[in-house]
Amino acid sequence: MAGRPRGVDDSVILRAAAEVIGRVGPAGLTLAAVADEVGLVPGTLVQRFGSKHGLLVALARQSAHEAQAHHERLRQGRPSPLEALLALAEESMSLMDTPERFANHLAFLCMDLTDPQLHEHALVVHEAQRGAILALLDEAVADGELRTGTDTAALAESVQALIAGTGLTWALDRRGTLPERLRRAVTGLLAPHNRREEKR
């Protein structure tokens, strides 16, 4: 038993916590459920995170820490910045593949809005996403995918709002899959700025 508490990395525990939140929401999250997910005893999680709230803060902190690097990985291997942008939109909602999971993660976002510690990290994630969207739009203009003179700052805000709104709309009407809806919505928003559309 001596070495067991560090036998499972914190990142594995936090991924398990995100999975449990997807299934039962933050209200239903317990240290016991997360511990069971990774094969530990709840006391180990108490030692590492102190409490359920401590676990949620650690999860939010990790998401904030990894946000920028995650967006940069999406760009790798994709020659088109707009294709990378579509991948970013899809990946940002990848944990919410059913309306129920969407609702449970949305409940966690509601906590982010009211808990100062959680909000601090959620804001970092939000700003990292907006920065990544803006960088890809600027690159698309430079590469000739989007029209010269496109107001990329305003468009980035619209793309980010569209991603969030599309998720909520899909969770309500449940038509198609969320990745399909995101791709179609973002493509439609970008169409008036797309140089390929100009040539038609």
PDB file of C-alpha atoms in Angstrom:
ATOM      1  CA  MET A   1       0.000   0.000   0.000  1.00  0.00           C
ATOM      2  CA  ALA A   2       2.947   2.361   0.569  1.00  0.00           C
ATOM      3  CA  GLY A   3       3.360   3.392  -3.070  1.00  0.00           C
ATOM      4  CA  ARG A   4      -0.270   3.175  -4.133  1.00  0.00           C
ATOM      5  CA  PRO A   5      -1.403   6.788  -3.721  1.00  0.00           C
ATOM      6  CA  ARG A   6       0.993   7.925  -6.467  1.00  0.00           C
ATOM      7  CA  GLY A   7       0.333   4.892  -8.653  1.00  0.00           C
ATOM      8  CA  VAL A   8      -2.242   6.886 -10.629  1.00  0.00           C
ATOM      9  CA  ASP A   9      -1.246  10.268 -12.008  1.00  0.00           C
ATOM     10  CA  ASP A  10      -3.373  13.294 -11.148  1.00  0.00           C
ATOM     11  CA  SER A  11      -4.100  13.871 -14.844  1.00  0.00           C
ATOM     12  CA  VAL A  12      -5.715  10.413 -15.048  1.00  0.00           C
ATOM     13  CA  ILE A  13      -7.870  11.202 -12.027  1.00  0.00           C
ATOM     14  CA  LEU A  14      -8.934  14.538 -13.509  1.00  0.00           C
ATOM     15  CA  ARG A  15      -9.866  12.933 -16.825  1.00  0.00           C
ATOM     16  CA  ALA A  16     -11.946  10.448 -14.846  1.00  0.00           C
ATOM     17  CA  ALA A  17     -13.600  13.332 -13.007  1.00  0.00           C
ATOM     18  CA  ALA A  18     -14.547  14.919 -16.341  1.00  0.00           C
ATOM     19  CA  GLU A  19     -16.008  11.600 -17.468  1.00  0.00           C
ATOM     20  CA  VAL A  20     -18.061  11.260 -14.280  1.00  0.00           C
ATOM     21  CA  ILE A  21     -19.319  14.833 -14.632  1.00  0.00           C
ATOM     22  CA  GLY A  22     -20.469  13.970 -18.140  1.00  0.00           C
ATOM     23  CA  ARG A  23     -22.484  11.052 -16.791  1.00  0.00           C
ATOM     24  CA  VAL A  24     -23.980  12.500 -13.609  1.00  0.00           C
ATOM     25  CA  GLY A  25     -23.242  16.244 -13.589  1.00  0.00           C
ATOM     26  CA  PRO A  26     -21.285  18.168 -10.955  1.00  0.00           C
ATOM     27  CA  ALA A  27     -24.066  17.766  -8.386  1.00  0.00           C
ATOM     28  CA  GLY A  28     -23.844  13.991  -8.679  1.00  0.00           C
ATOM     29  CA  LEU A  29     -20.045  13.925  -8.639  1.00  0.00           C
ATOM     30  CA  THR A  30     -18.519  12.298  -5.577  1.00  0.00           C
ATOM     31  CA  LEU A  31     -14.940  11.489  -4.677  1.00  0.00           C
ATOM     32  CA  ALA A  32     -16.045   7.880  -4.314  1.00  0.00           C
ATOM     33  CA  ALA A  33     -17.358   7.774  -7.895  1.00  0.00           C
ATOM     34  CA  VAL A  34     -14.130   9.217  -9.279  1.00  0.00           C
ATOM     35  CA  ALA A  35     -12.012   6.930  -7.122  1.00  0.00           C
ATOM     36  CA  ASP A  36     -13.983   3.928  -8.347  1.00  0.00           C
ATOM     37  CA  GLU A  37     -13.461   5.081 -11.951  1.00  0.00           C
ATOM     38  CA  VAL A  38      -9.659   4.883 -11.575  1.00  0.00           C
ATOM     39  CA  GLY A  39      -9.413   2.006  -9.088  1.00  0.00           C
ATOM     40  CA  LEU A  40      -8.431   3.990  -5.996  1.00  0.00           C
ATOM     41  CA  VAL A  41      -9.985   4.471  -2.585  1.00  0.00           C
ATOM     42  CA  PRO A  42     -11.737   7.803  -1.833  1.00  0.00           C
ATOM     43  CA  GLY A  43      -9.198   8.578   0.881  1.00  0.00           C
ATOM     44  CA  THR A  44      -6.495   8.878  -1.768  1.00  0.00           C
ATOM     45  CA  LEU A  45      -8.456  11.631  -3.494  1.00  0.00           C
ATOM     46  CA  VAL A  46      -8.986  13.394  -0.166  1.00  0.00           C
ATOM     47  CA  GLN A  47      -5.209  13.338   0.368  1.00  0.00           C
ATOM     48  CA  ARG A  48      -4.541  14.787  -3.082  1.00  0.00           C
ATOM     49  CA  PHE A  49      -7.377  17.284  -3.554  1.00  0.00           C
ATOM     50  CA  GLY A  50      -8.807  17.829  -0.082  1.00  0.00           C
ATOM     51  CA  SER A  51     -12.470  17.812  -1.082  1.00  0.00           C
ATOM     52  CA  LYS A  52     -14.881  17.580  -3.985  1.00  0.00           C
ATOM     53  CA  HIS A  53     -14.494  21.329  -4.512  1.00  0.00           C
ATOM     54  CA  GLY A  54     -10.728  20.943  -4.510  1.00  0.00           C
ATOM     55  CA  LEU A  55     -11.036  18.269  -7.187  1.00  0.00           C
ATOM     56  CA  LEU A  56     -13.232  20.535  -9.338  1.00  0.00           C
ATOM     57  CA  VAL A  57     -10.775  23.421  -8.970  1.00  0.00           C
ATOM     58  CA  ALA A  58      -7.912  21.111  -9.953  1.00  0.00           C
ATOM     59  CA  LEU A  59      -9.872  19.990 -13.017  1.00  0.00           C
ATOM     60  CA  ALA A  60     -10.540  23.618 -13.991  1.00  0.00           C
ATOM     61  CA  ARG A  61      -6.883  24.526 -13.415  1.00  0.00           C
ATOM     62  CA  GLN A  62      -5.673  21.675 -15.606  1.00  0.00           C
ATOM     63  CA  SER A  63      -8.072  22.675 -18.392  1.00  0.00           C
ATOM     64  CA  ALA A  64      -6.751  26.235 -18.243  1.00  0.00           C
ATOM     65  CA  HIS A  65      -3.141  25.059 -18.219  1.00  0.00           C
ATOM     66  CA  GLU A  66      -3.611  22.792 -21.227  1.00  0.00           C
ATOM     67  CA  ALA A  67      -5.890  25.031 -23.308  1.00  0.00           C
ATOM     68  CA  GLN A  68      -3.314  26.820 -25.445  1.00  0.00           C
ATOM     69  CA  ALA A  69      -1.209  23.735 -26.146  1.00  0.00           C
ATOM     70  CA  HIS A  70      -4.349  21.822 -27.050  1.00  0.00           C
ATOM     71  CA  HIS A  71      -5.372  24.433 -29.638  1.00  0.00           C
ATOM     72  CA  GLU A  72      -1.873  24.414 -31.103  1.00  0.00           C
ATOM     73  CA  ARG A  73      -1.998  20.621 -31.530  1.00  0.00           C
ATOM     74  CA  LEU A  74      -5.194  20.954 -33.563  1.00  0.00           C
ATOM     75  CA  ARG A  75      -3.308  23.114 -36.082  1.00  0.00           C
ATOM     76  CA  GLN A  76      -0.577  20.530 -36.599  1.00  0.00           C
ATOM     77  CA  GLY A  77      -1.041  18.305 -39.629  1.00  0.00           C
ATOM     78  CA  ARG A  78      -3.771  20.485 -41.122  1.00  0.00           C
ATOM     79  CA  PRO A  79      -2.570  22.587 -44.067  1.00  0.00           C
ATOM     80  CA  SER A  80      -5.678  24.778 -43.990  1.00  0.00           C
ATOM     81  CA  PRO A  81      -6.214  27.163 -41.068  1.00  0.00           C
ATOM     82  CA  LEU A  82      -9.968  27.053 -41.713  1.00  0.00           C
ATOM     83  CA  GLU A  83      -9.948  23.266 -41.487  1.00  0.00           C
ATOM     84  CA  ALA A  84      -8.093  23.612 -38.190  1.00  0.00           C
ATOM     85  CA  LEU A  85     -10.773  26.070 -37.061  1.00  0.00           C
ATOM     86  CA  LEU A  86     -13.512  23.547 -37.836  1.00  0.00           C
ATOM     87  CA  ALA A  87     -11.555  20.923 -35.882  1.00  0.00           C
ATOM     88  CA  LEU A  88     -11.282  23.350 -32.958  1.00  0.00           C
ATOM     89  CA  ALA A  89     -15.038  23.904 -32.988  1.00  0.00           C
ATOM     90  CA  GLU A  90     -15.736  20.162 -33.001  1.00  0.00           C
ATOM     91  CA  GLU A  91     -13.092  19.347 -30.389  1.00  0.00           C
ATOM     92  CA  SER A  92     -14.336  22.049 -28.014  1.00  0.00           C
ATOM     93  CA  MET A  93     -17.591  20.093 -27.654  1.00  0.00           C
ATOM     94  CA  SER A  94     -16.142  16.586 -27.894  1.00  0.00           C
ATOM     95  CA  LEU A  95     -17.117  15.643 -24.324  1.00  0.00           C
ATOM     96  CA  MET A  96     -20.740  16.613 -24.990  1.00  0.00           C
ATOM     97  CA  ASP A  97     -21.691  13.910 -27.483  1.00  0.00           C
ATOM     98  CA  THR A  98     -25.209  13.399 -26.100  1.00  0.00           C
ATOM     99  CA  PRO A  99     -27.778  15.974 -24.928  1.00  0.00           C
ATOM    100  CA  GLU A 100     -27.537  14.504 -21.428  1.00  0.00           C
ATOM    101  CA  ARG A 101     -23.769  14.919 -21.289  1.00  0.00           C
ATOM    102  CA  PHE A 102     -24.149  18.415 -22.710  1.00  0.00           C
ATOM    103  CA  ALA A 103     -26.555  19.275 -19.894  1.00  0.00           C
ATOM    104  CA  ASN A 104     -24.189  17.892 -17.267  1.00  0.00           C
ATOM    105  CA  HIS A 105     -21.196  19.858 -18.552  1.00  0.00           C
ATOM    106  CA  LEU A 106     -23.393  22.945 -18.877  1.00  0.00           C
ATOM    107  CA  ALA A 107     -24.191  22.565 -15.181  1.00  0.00           C
ATOM    108  CA  PHE A 108     -20.442  22.643 -14.502  1.00  0.00           C
ATOM    109  CA  LEU A 109     -20.213  25.861 -16.536  1.00  0.00           C
ATOM    110  CA  CYS A 110     -22.941  27.342 -14.338  1.00  0.00           C
ATOM    111  CA  MET A 111     -20.697  26.634 -11.356  1.00  0.00           C
ATOM    112  CA  ASP A 112     -17.830  28.365 -13.190  1.00  0.00           C
ATOM    113  CA  LEU A 113     -19.955  31.509 -13.403  1.00  0.00           C
ATOM    114  CA  THR A 114     -20.648  31.719  -9.679  1.00  0.00           C
ATOM    115  CA  ASP A 115     -17.538  30.258  -8.000  1.00  0.00           C
ATOM    116  CA  PRO A 116     -14.600  32.730  -8.112  1.00  0.00           C
ATOM    117  CA  GLN A 117     -11.941  30.019  -8.134  1.00  0.00           C
ATOM    118  CA  LEU A 118     -13.600  28.106 -10.953  1.00  0.00           C
ATOM    119  CA  HIS A 119     -14.383  31.282 -12.894  1.00  0.00           C
ATOM    120  CA  GLU A 120     -10.732  32.317 -12.898  1.00  0.00           C
ATOM    121  CA  HIS A 121      -9.736  29.151 -14.765  1.00  0.00           C
ATOM    122  CA  ALA A 122     -12.816  29.070 -17.002  1.00  0.00           C
ATOM    123  CA  LEU A 123     -11.986  32.584 -18.183  1.00  0.00           C
ATOM    124  CA  VAL A 124      -8.463  31.471 -19.125  1.00  0.00           C
ATOM    125  CA  VAL A 125      -9.930  28.637 -21.223  1.00  0.00           C
ATOM    126  CA  HIS A 126     -12.415  31.030 -22.836  1.00  0.00           C
ATOM    127  CA  GLU A 127      -9.737  33.573 -23.716  1.00  0.00           C
ATOM    128  CA  ALA A 128      -7.378  30.879 -25.012  1.00  0.00           C
ATOM    129  CA  GLN A 129     -10.106  29.621 -27.321  1.00  0.00           C
ATOM    130  CA  ARG A 130     -10.835  33.117 -28.604  1.00  0.00           C
ATOM    131  CA  GLY A 131      -7.116  33.742 -29.145  1.00  0.00           C
ATOM    132  CA  ALA A 132      -6.768  30.483 -31.075  1.00  0.00           C
ATOM    133  CA  ILE A 133      -9.790  31.296 -33.248  1.00  0.00           C
ATOM    134  CA  LEU A 134      -8.422  34.773 -33.982  1.00  0.00           C
ATOM    135  CA  ALA A 135      -4.981  33.410 -34.856  1.00  0.00           C
ATOM    136  CA  LEU A 136      -6.494  30.901 -37.292  1.00  0.00           C
ATOM    137  CA  LEU A 137      -8.668  33.560 -38.925  1.00  0.00           C
ATOM    138  CA  ASP A 138      -5.667  35.884 -39.311  1.00  0.00           C
ATOM    139  CA  GLU A 139      -3.722  33.034 -40.839  1.00  0.00           C
ATOM    140  CA  ALA A 140      -6.597  32.259 -43.207  1.00  0.00           C
ATOM    141  CA  VAL A 141      -6.542  35.880 -44.411  1.00  0.00           C
ATOM    142  CA  ALA A 142      -2.769  35.759 -44.888  1.00  0.00           C
ATOM    143  CA  ASP A 143      -3.051  32.464 -46.788  1.00  0.00           C
ATOM    144  CA  GLY A 144      -5.799  33.794 -49.043  1.00  0.00           C
ATOM    145  CA  GLU A 145      -8.596  31.600 -47.705  1.00  0.00           C
ATOM    146  CA  LEU A 146     -10.490  34.590 -46.341  1.00  0.00           C
ATOM    147  CA  ARG A 147     -10.929  37.977 -47.997  1.00  0.00           C
ATOM    148  CA  THR A 148      -8.373  40.685 -47.340  1.00  0.00           C
ATOM    149  CA  GLY A 149      -9.878  43.249 -44.994  1.00  0.00           C
ATOM    150  CA  THR A 150     -11.949  40.728 -43.047  1.00  0.00           C
ATOM    151  CA  ASP A 151     -12.521  42.008 -39.500  1.00  0.00           C
ATOM    152  CA  THR A 152     -11.046  38.934 -37.875  1.00  0.00           C
ATOM    153  CA  ALA A 153     -11.460  40.238 -34.313  1.00  0.00           C
ATOM    154  CA  ALA A 154     -15.222  40.658 -34.741  1.00  0.00           C
ATOM    155  CA  LEU A 155     -15.468  37.395 -36.663  1.00  0.00           C
ATOM    156  CA  ALA A 156     -13.597  35.532 -33.913  1.00  0.00           C
ATOM    157  CA  GLU A 157     -16.135  36.700 -31.350  1.00  0.00           C
ATOM    158  CA  SER A 158     -18.965  35.557 -33.638  1.00  0.00           C
ATOM    159  CA  VAL A 159     -17.373  32.141 -34.173  1.00  0.00           C
ATOM    160  CA  GLN A 160     -16.910  31.635 -30.438  1.00  0.00           C
ATOM    161  CA  ALA A 161     -20.493  32.642 -29.696  1.00  0.00           C
ATOM    162  CA  LEU A 162     -21.742  30.416 -32.517  1.00  0.00           C
ATOM    163  CA  ILE A 163     -19.941  27.384 -31.123  1.00  0.00           C
ATOM    164  CA  ALA A 164     -21.618  27.809 -27.734  1.00  0.00           C
ATOM    165  CA  GLY A 165     -25.022  28.582 -29.238  1.00  0.00           C
ATOM    166  CA  THR A 166     -24.918  25.678 -31.666  1.00  0.00           C
ATOM    167  CA  GLY A 167     -24.267  23.274 -28.817  1.00  0.00           C
ATOM    168  CA  LEU A 168     -27.289  24.517 -26.892  1.00  0.00           C
ATOM    169  CA  THR A 169     -29.531  24.492 -29.970  1.00  0.00           C
ATOM    170  CA  TRP A 170     -28.479  20.943 -30.831  1.00  0.00           C
ATOM    171  CA  ALA A 171     -29.090  19.772 -27.266  1.00  0.00           C
ATOM    172  CA  LEU A 172     -32.636  21.144 -27.556  1.00  0.00           C
ATOM    173  CA  ASP A 173     -33.697  20.034 -31.044  1.00  0.00           C
ATOM    174  CA  ARG A 174     -31.403  16.963 -31.248  1.00  0.00           C
ATOM    175  CA  ARG A 175     -31.174  16.986 -35.035  1.00  0.00           C
ATOM    176  CA  GLY A 176     -28.091  15.260 -36.447  1.00  0.00           C
ATOM    177  CA  THR A 177     -24.834  15.048 -34.542  1.00  0.00           C
ATOM    178  CA  LEU A 178     -23.150  17.906 -32.737  1.00  0.00           C
ATOM    179  CA  PRO A 179     -19.949  17.753 -34.867  1.00  0.00           C
ATOM    180  CA  GLU A 180     -22.061  17.962 -38.045  1.00  0.00           C
ATOM    181  CA  ARG A 181     -24.003  20.913 -36.702  1.00  0.00           C
ATOM    182  CA  LEU A 182     -20.859  22.741 -35.608  1.00  0.00           C
ATOM    183  CA  ARG A 183     -19.130  22.231 -38.948  1.00  0.00           C
ATOM    184  CA  ARG A 184     -22.192  23.405 -40.881  1.00  0.00           C
ATOM    185  CA  ALA A 185     -22.765  26.442 -38.652  1.00  0.00           C
ATOM    186  CA  VAL A 186     -19.159  27.655 -38.692  1.00  0.00           C
ATOM    187  CA  THR A 187     -18.838  27.042 -42.432  1.00  0.00           C
ATOM    188  CA  GLY A 188     -21.996  29.086 -43.014  1.00  0.00           C
ATOM    189  CA  LEU A 189     -20.737  31.945 -40.853  1.00  0.00           C
ATOM    190  CA  LEU A 190     -17.436  32.079 -42.731  1.00  0.00           C
ATOM    191  CA  ALA A 191     -18.959  31.751 -46.213  1.00  0.00           C
ATOM    192  CA  PRO A 192     -19.422  35.513 -46.889  1.00  0.00           C
ATOM    193  CA  HIS A 193     -15.729  36.051 -46.049  1.00  0.00           C
ATOM    194  CA  ASN A 194     -14.424  33.072 -48.010  1.00  0.00           C
ATOM    195  CA  ARG A 195     -12.486  33.957 -51.148  1.00  0.00           C
ATOM    196  CA  ARG A 196     -13.529  30.681 -52.737  1.00  0.00           C
ATOM    197  CA  GLU A 197     -17.146  31.811 -52.462  1.00  0.00           C
ATOM    198  CA  GLU A 198     -16.195  35.086 -54.208  1.00  0.00           C
ATOM    199  CA  LYS A 199     -14.996  33.190 -57.267  1.00  0.00           C
ATOM    200  CA  ARG A 200     -18.289  31.350 -57.799  1.00  0.00           C
TER     201      ARG A 200
END
